[in-house]
Amino acid sequence: HVLVAGAEDVLQGAGEAVAGTADKHGAHAHLAGALDVGLHAVAHHDRGGRGLANRGQRRLEDGRVRFQEPATLRAALGIADADATAANWQTLRDALPPDGSRHELLDGALIVTPSPGIPHQRMVVGLSRLLLASCPADLEVFFGPLDVTLASDTVLVPDLLVVHRSQATGATLDGVPLLAIEVASSSTRIVDRNLKLPRFERAGCPSFWIVDPIDPSLTAWELRDGHYVEVAHVVGAQSWSATLPFPVTIRPAELIA
């Protein structure tokens, strides 16, 4: 359920799961394993000559992961710039099929995920209520979709985020959030951990959480000397008291009750 455009760029951010791949076939095999799909589901080129916009719903309905070269993507969407960037991101996104999917840009690669289901949204609501109840006056809690521009070629959309109020005075967010949270689903959990977590780490985001609504759990990382360190993993009725970006106690099971 994820479409990734620009395979080589994404491979660089996928961590050890895709490290050390010298040839394209080997790289695809490693990434297919990292994303928990069969190699047959990974197509590096759009061999039929059809552009992304013409594939429509099929890219999500068949539940497969596909790659598309940035040049092929640009040609299909009529984008002349050298690469997909934050500057032309809105143009690129407007050209995609209006199917309700979430579109993100990671190191110049396009990630497309289906719209979330009820367990995902229930977790978002429960966690946002908890955070809002404890959030100090100088900080603000937002839930997606809200673009977070981490670099000229990276625009991500966390499910929840916490920022300084000074970062949210205009129409768009200014800078890196204090906390980014992803709610895992069957179509996103590998991408959240293998691609988005290291990208937020590189951007200097102080805290990153992944919460699971199916088997209620929370895993939290905090930035220490430029690298994420896992500081908590709690399941069910277990509790964890976070200190960053502000004090709050979390019991995963209560977030979906």
mmCIF file of C-alpha atoms in Angstrom:
data_model
loop_
_atom_site.group_PDB
_atom_site.id
_atom_site.type_symbol
_atom_site.label_atom_id
_atom_site.label_comp_id
_atom_site.label_asym_id
_atom_site.label_seq_id
_atom_site.Cartn_x
_atom_site.Cartn_y
_atom_site.Cartn_z
ATOM 1 C CA HIS A 1 0.000 0.000 0.000
ATOM 2 C CA VAL A 2 2.987 2.306 -0.407
ATOM 3 C CA LEU A 3 4.291 3.768 -3.637
ATOM 4 C CA VAL A 4 7.855 5.006 -3.580
ATOM 5 C CA ALA A 5 9.293 7.079 -6.419
ATOM 6 C CA GLY A 6 13.067 7.341 -6.656
ATOM 7 C CA ALA A 7 14.258 3.991 -5.316
ATOM 8 C CA GLU A 8 17.927 4.798 -4.868
ATOM 9 C CA ASP A 9 17.181 7.908 -2.779
ATOM 10 C CA VAL A 10 14.913 5.905 -0.484
ATOM 11 C CA LEU A 11 17.442 3.094 -0.173
ATOM 12 C CA GLN A 12 19.912 5.546 1.341
ATOM 13 C CA GLY A 13 17.473 6.299 4.162
ATOM 14 C CA ALA A 14 16.248 2.787 4.853
ATOM 15 C CA GLY A 15 19.084 1.903 7.230
ATOM 16 C CA GLU A 16 20.751 -1.428 7.663
ATOM 17 C CA ALA A 17 17.886 -3.320 6.041
ATOM 18 C CA VAL A 18 18.941 -2.049 2.626
ATOM 19 C CA ALA A 19 22.628 -1.319 3.200
ATOM 20 C CA GLY A 20 25.424 -2.688 1.054
ATOM 21 C CA THR A 21 23.491 -3.251 -2.152
ATOM 22 C CA ALA A 22 25.707 -2.775 -5.194
ATOM 23 C CA ASP A 23 23.266 -3.612 -7.982
ATOM 24 C CA LYS A 24 19.688 -2.604 -8.616
ATOM 25 C CA HIS A 25 18.280 -6.120 -8.410
ATOM 26 C CA GLY A 26 19.989 -6.666 -5.072
ATOM 27 C CA ALA A 27 18.791 -3.287 -3.834
ATOM 28 C CA HIS A 28 15.220 -4.125 -4.779
ATOM 29 C CA ALA A 29 15.453 -7.482 -3.027
ATOM 30 C CA HIS A 30 16.680 -5.848 0.178
ATOM 31 C CA LEU A 31 14.049 -3.119 0.093
ATOM 32 C CA ALA A 32 11.305 -5.637 -0.681
ATOM 33 C CA GLY A 33 12.350 -7.497 2.446
ATOM 34 C CA ALA A 34 12.484 -4.315 4.508
ATOM 35 C CA LEU A 35 8.982 -3.368 3.399
ATOM 36 C CA ASP A 36 7.673 -6.907 3.919
ATOM 37 C CA VAL A 37 6.565 -7.481 0.327
ATOM 38 C CA GLY A 38 7.593 -10.005 -2.299
ATOM 39 C CA LEU A 39 10.227 -9.076 -4.849
ATOM 40 C CA HIS A 40 7.673 -9.669 -7.607
ATOM 41 C CA ALA A 41 5.733 -6.693 -6.204
ATOM 42 C CA VAL A 42 8.640 -4.310 -6.767
ATOM 43 C CA ALA A 43 8.848 -2.802 -10.256
ATOM 44 C CA HIS A 44 11.723 -0.372 -10.753
ATOM 45 C CA HIS A 45 10.399 1.055 -14.022
ATOM 46 C CA ASP A 46 6.933 1.743 -15.346
ATOM 47 C CA ARG A 47 7.624 -0.586 -18.288
ATOM 48 C CA GLY A 48 4.260 -0.041 -19.938
ATOM 49 C CA GLY A 49 5.058 3.640 -20.401
ATOM 50 C CA ARG A 50 2.116 4.733 -18.286
ATOM 51 C CA GLY A 51 2.673 7.645 -15.946
ATOM 52 C CA LEU A 52 1.801 7.688 -12.275
ATOM 53 C CA ALA A 53 -1.292 9.792 -12.856
ATOM 54 C CA ASN A 54 -2.699 7.214 -15.299
ATOM 55 C CA ARG A 55 -2.333 4.289 -12.897
ATOM 56 C CA GLY A 56 -4.987 5.757 -10.628
ATOM 57 C CA GLN A 57 -6.408 3.536 -7.907
ATOM 58 C CA ARG A 58 -4.539 0.421 -8.999
ATOM 59 C CA ARG A 59 -1.401 1.412 -7.169
ATOM 60 C CA LEU A 60 -3.263 1.195 -3.846
ATOM 61 C CA GLU A 61 -5.818 -1.505 -4.544
ATOM 62 C CA ASP A 62 -3.264 -4.179 -5.397
ATOM 63 C CA GLY A 63 -1.363 -3.529 -2.153
ATOM 64 C CA ARG A 64 2.038 -3.494 -3.836
ATOM 65 C CA VAL A 65 5.141 -1.400 -3.553
ATOM 66 C CA ARG A 66 6.510 0.093 -6.764
ATOM 67 C CA PHE A 67 9.420 2.321 -7.637
ATOM 68 C CA GLN A 68 9.402 4.965 -10.307
ATOM 69 C CA GLU A 69 12.458 6.861 -11.504
ATOM 70 C CA PRO A 70 12.274 10.601 -10.701
ATOM 71 C CA ALA A 71 12.675 11.395 -14.417
ATOM 72 C CA THR A 72 9.722 9.148 -15.305
ATOM 73 C CA LEU A 73 7.644 10.689 -12.553
ATOM 74 C CA ARG A 74 8.440 14.222 -13.709
ATOM 75 C CA ALA A 75 7.622 13.372 -17.313
ATOM 76 C CA ALA A 76 4.297 11.849 -16.319
ATOM 77 C CA LEU A 77 3.355 14.894 -14.269
ATOM 78 C CA GLY A 78 4.835 17.522 -16.590
ATOM 79 C CA ILE A 79 7.378 18.778 -14.040
ATOM 80 C CA ALA A 80 10.504 20.280 -15.582
ATOM 81 C CA ASP A 81 12.638 20.802 -12.482
ATOM 82 C CA ALA A 82 15.709 18.629 -11.965
ATOM 83 C CA ASP A 83 14.158 16.829 -8.996
ATOM 84 C CA ALA A 84 11.014 16.761 -6.902
ATOM 85 C CA THR A 85 11.581 19.437 -4.239
ATOM 86 C CA ALA A 86 9.702 21.243 -1.509
ATOM 87 C CA ALA A 87 9.508 24.238 -3.863
ATOM 88 C CA ASN A 88 7.500 22.347 -6.504
ATOM 89 C CA TRP A 89 5.841 19.943 -4.082
ATOM 90 C CA GLN A 90 2.392 21.524 -4.288
ATOM 91 C CA THR A 91 2.463 21.353 -8.098
ATOM 92 C CA LEU A 92 3.469 17.697 -7.979
ATOM 93 C CA ARG A 93 0.819 16.821 -5.399
ATOM 94 C CA ASP A 94 -1.933 18.641 -7.284
ATOM 95 C CA ALA A 95 -1.145 16.499 -10.336
ATOM 96 C CA LEU A 96 -1.662 13.219 -8.462
ATOM 97 C CA PRO A 97 -4.985 11.355 -8.599
ATOM 98 C CA PRO A 98 -7.471 12.775 -6.024
ATOM 99 C CA ASP A 99 -8.068 9.418 -4.340
ATOM 100 C CA GLY A 100 -7.781 10.436 -0.688
ATOM 101 C CA SER A 101 -4.255 9.070 -0.291
ATOM 102 C CA ARG A 102 -1.560 10.748 1.798
ATOM 103 C CA HIS A 103 1.403 12.037 -0.228
ATOM 104 C CA GLU A 104 4.836 12.749 1.239
ATOM 105 C CA LEU A 105 8.240 13.624 -0.186
ATOM 106 C CA LEU A 106 11.303 11.949 1.350
ATOM 107 C CA ASP A 107 14.750 12.773 -0.037
ATOM 108 C CA GLY A 108 13.157 13.502 -3.413
ATOM 109 C CA ALA A 109 11.143 10.265 -3.406
ATOM 110 C CA LEU A 110 7.357 10.143 -3.368
ATOM 111 C CA ILE A 111 5.581 8.072 -0.708
ATOM 112 C CA VAL A 112 1.858 7.433 -1.145
ATOM 113 C CA THR A 113 -0.204 5.719 1.550
ATOM 114 C CA PRO A 114 -3.951 4.971 1.728
ATOM 115 C CA SER A 115 -6.289 6.992 3.893
ATOM 116 C CA PRO A 116 -6.332 5.699 7.511
ATOM 117 C CA GLY A 117 -8.871 3.347 9.019
ATOM 118 C CA ILE A 118 -10.907 3.541 12.232
ATOM 119 C CA PRO A 119 -8.301 2.023 14.628
ATOM 120 C CA HIS A 120 -5.732 4.538 13.374
ATOM 121 C CA GLN A 121 -8.092 7.469 13.810
ATOM 122 C CA ARG A 122 -9.249 6.287 17.218
ATOM 123 C CA MET A 123 -5.624 6.288 18.379
ATOM 124 C CA VAL A 124 -5.050 9.753 16.910
ATOM 125 C CA VAL A 125 -8.063 11.121 18.790
ATOM 126 C CA GLY A 126 -7.115 9.461 22.087
ATOM 127 C CA LEU A 127 -3.505 10.586 21.948
ATOM 128 C CA SER A 128 -4.360 14.127 20.857
ATOM 129 C CA ARG A 129 -6.770 14.504 23.792
ATOM 130 C CA LEU A 130 -4.084 13.352 26.221
ATOM 131 C CA LEU A 131 -1.451 15.667 24.780
ATOM 132 C CA LEU A 132 -3.782 18.667 24.633
ATOM 133 C CA ALA A 133 -4.701 18.211 28.302
ATOM 134 C CA SER A 134 -1.032 18.467 29.347
ATOM 135 C CA CYS A 135 0.385 20.839 26.744
ATOM 136 C CA PRO A 136 1.895 24.036 28.203
ATOM 137 C CA ALA A 137 0.849 27.434 26.898
ATOM 138 C CA ASP A 138 4.001 28.049 24.874
ATOM 139 C CA LEU A 139 3.617 24.823 22.867
ATOM 140 C CA GLU A 140 0.943 23.611 20.477
ATOM 141 C CA VAL A 141 -0.349 20.187 19.391
ATOM 142 C CA PHE A 142 -1.355 19.560 15.769
ATOM 143 C CA PHE A 143 -2.652 16.487 13.986
ATOM 144 C CA GLY A 144 -2.213 15.646 10.315
ATOM 145 C CA PRO A 145 -2.410 16.298 7.562
ATOM 146 C CA LEU A 146 0.051 19.148 8.105
ATOM 147 C CA ASP A 147 3.197 19.438 5.995
ATOM 148 C CA VAL A 148 6.533 19.395 7.829
ATOM 149 C CA THR A 149 9.327 20.583 5.551
ATOM 150 C CA LEU A 150 12.557 19.025 6.796
ATOM 151 C CA ALA A 151 14.720 19.911 3.779
ATOM 152 C CA SER A 152 14.475 21.171 0.211
ATOM 153 C CA ASP A 153 13.617 17.631 -0.938
ATOM 154 C CA THR A 154 11.658 16.353 2.077
ATOM 155 C CA VAL A 155 8.080 17.163 3.130
ATOM 156 C CA LEU A 156 6.597 14.698 5.620
ATOM 157 C CA VAL A 157 3.150 14.533 7.224
ATOM 158 C CA PRO A 158 3.227 13.067 10.758
ATOM 159 C CA ASP A 159 -0.024 11.928 12.336
ATOM 160 C CA LEU A 160 0.583 14.190 15.353
ATOM 161 C CA LEU A 161 3.217 16.766 16.215
ATOM 162 C CA VAL A 162 4.146 19.239 18.927
ATOM 163 C CA VAL A 163 5.773 22.578 18.118
ATOM 164 C CA HIS A 164 6.606 25.903 19.729
ATOM 165 C CA ARG A 165 3.804 28.398 19.130
ATOM 166 C CA SER A 166 6.408 30.648 17.518
ATOM 167 C CA GLN A 167 6.771 28.013 14.762
ATOM 168 C CA ALA A 168 3.105 28.219 13.826
ATOM 169 C CA THR A 169 2.422 31.910 13.268
ATOM 170 C CA GLY A 170 1.971 31.714 9.491
ATOM 171 C CA ALA A 171 0.169 29.469 7.014
ATOM 172 C CA THR A 172 2.850 26.765 7.214
ATOM 173 C CA LEU A 173 4.994 25.266 9.937
ATOM 174 C CA ASP A 174 8.381 26.891 10.457
ATOM 175 C CA GLY A 175 11.192 24.456 11.271
ATOM 176 C CA VAL A 176 11.442 20.996 12.792
ATOM 177 C CA PRO A 177 8.817 19.896 15.365
ATOM 178 C CA LEU A 178 9.722 19.126 18.961
ATOM 179 C CA LEU A 179 7.874 15.816 18.698
ATOM 180 C CA ALA A 180 6.660 13.846 15.676
ATOM 181 C CA ILE A 181 4.285 10.913 16.155
ATOM 182 C CA GLU A 182 3.317 8.215 13.667
ATOM 183 C CA VAL A 183 0.366 5.879 14.253
ATOM 184 C CA ALA A 184 1.313 2.541 12.763
ATOM 185 C CA SER A 185 -0.902 0.590 10.382
ATOM 186 C CA SER A 186 -0.360 -2.497 8.248
ATOM 187 C CA SER A 187 0.487 -0.295 5.269
ATOM 188 C CA THR A 188 2.839 2.138 7.031
ATOM 189 C CA ARG A 189 4.589 0.517 10.016
ATOM 190 C CA ILE A 190 7.750 -0.505 8.093
ATOM 191 C CA VAL A 191 7.998 2.873 6.355
ATOM 192 C CA ASP A 192 7.492 4.693 9.678
ATOM 193 C CA ARG A 193 10.359 2.830 11.343
ATOM 194 C CA ASN A 194 12.803 2.275 8.462
ATOM 195 C CA LEU A 195 12.393 5.503 6.497
ATOM 196 C CA LYS A 196 10.680 8.249 8.454
ATOM 197 C CA LEU A 197 12.327 7.677 11.844
ATOM 198 C CA PRO A 198 15.899 8.046 10.466
ATOM 199 C CA ARG A 199 14.812 11.051 8.387
ATOM 200 C CA PHE A 200 13.460 12.885 11.444
ATOM 201 C CA GLU A 201 16.653 11.913 13.248
ATOM 202 C CA ARG A 202 18.785 13.495 10.506
ATOM 203 C CA ALA A 203 16.622 16.620 10.665
ATOM 204 C CA GLY A 204 17.271 16.986 14.401
ATOM 205 C CA CYS A 205 13.726 16.357 15.668
ATOM 206 C CA PRO A 206 14.187 15.962 19.456
ATOM 207 C CA SER A 207 11.549 13.231 19.959
ATOM 208 C CA PHE A 208 9.866 10.645 17.740
ATOM 209 C CA TRP A 209 7.117 8.200 18.758
ATOM 210 C CA ILE A 210 5.435 5.288 17.006
ATOM 211 C CA VAL A 211 2.147 4.079 18.493
ATOM 212 C CA ASP A 212 0.263 0.945 17.459
ATOM 213 C CA PRO A 213 -3.547 0.890 17.756
ATOM 214 C CA ILE A 214 -4.009 -2.840 17.006
ATOM 215 C CA ASP A 215 -1.731 -4.231 19.719
ATOM 216 C CA PRO A 216 -1.700 -1.051 21.806
ATOM 217 C CA SER A 217 1.878 0.025 22.315
ATOM 218 C CA LEU A 218 4.170 3.035 22.220
ATOM 219 C CA THR A 219 7.844 3.186 21.347
ATOM 220 C CA ALA A 220 9.681 6.473 21.905
ATOM 221 C CA TRP A 221 13.057 7.745 20.790
ATOM 222 C CA GLU A 222 14.926 10.874 21.875
ATOM 223 C CA LEU A 223 17.837 12.603 20.200
ATOM 224 C CA ARG A 224 21.150 12.143 22.047
ATOM 225 C CA ASP A 225 24.344 13.471 20.468
ATOM 226 C CA GLY A 226 22.673 13.590 17.073
ATOM 227 C CA HIS A 227 21.283 10.042 17.178
ATOM 228 C CA TYR A 228 17.992 8.556 18.319
ATOM 229 C CA VAL A 229 18.041 6.428 21.459
ATOM 230 C CA GLU A 230 15.020 4.316 22.370
ATOM 231 C CA VAL A 231 13.815 5.606 25.733
ATOM 232 C CA ALA A 232 10.552 3.719 26.138
ATOM 233 C CA HIS A 233 8.546 0.765 24.888
ATOM 234 C CA VAL A 234 5.255 0.155 26.690
ATOM 235 C CA VAL A 235 2.333 -2.100 25.804
ATOM 236 C CA GLY A 236 -1.264 -2.396 26.936
ATOM 237 C CA ALA A 237 -1.837 -1.009 30.430
ATOM 238 C CA GLN A 238 1.847 -0.325 31.064
ATOM 239 C CA SER A 239 2.641 3.345 31.618
ATOM 240 C CA TRP A 240 5.452 5.648 30.613
ATOM 241 C CA SER A 241 5.979 9.198 31.840
ATOM 242 C CA ALA A 242 7.497 11.329 29.104
ATOM 243 C CA THR A 243 9.464 14.460 29.914
ATOM 244 C CA LEU A 244 9.909 15.752 26.349
ATOM 245 C CA PRO A 245 8.497 17.911 24.954
ATOM 246 C CA PHE A 246 6.506 18.201 28.202
ATOM 247 C CA PRO A 247 5.566 15.866 31.071
ATOM 248 C CA VAL A 248 2.743 13.449 30.254
ATOM 249 C CA THR A 249 1.961 9.876 31.309
ATOM 250 C CA ILE A 250 0.802 7.459 28.624
ATOM 251 C CA ARG A 251 -0.915 4.073 28.862
ATOM 252 C CA PRO A 252 -1.452 2.804 25.295
ATOM 253 C CA ALA A 253 -4.555 0.734 26.071
ATOM 254 C CA GLU A 254 -6.370 3.763 27.470
ATOM 255 C CA LEU A 255 -5.867 5.715 24.224
ATOM 256 C CA ILE A 256 -8.260 3.446 22.316
ATOM 257 C CA ALA A 257 -10.714 2.663 25.119
#
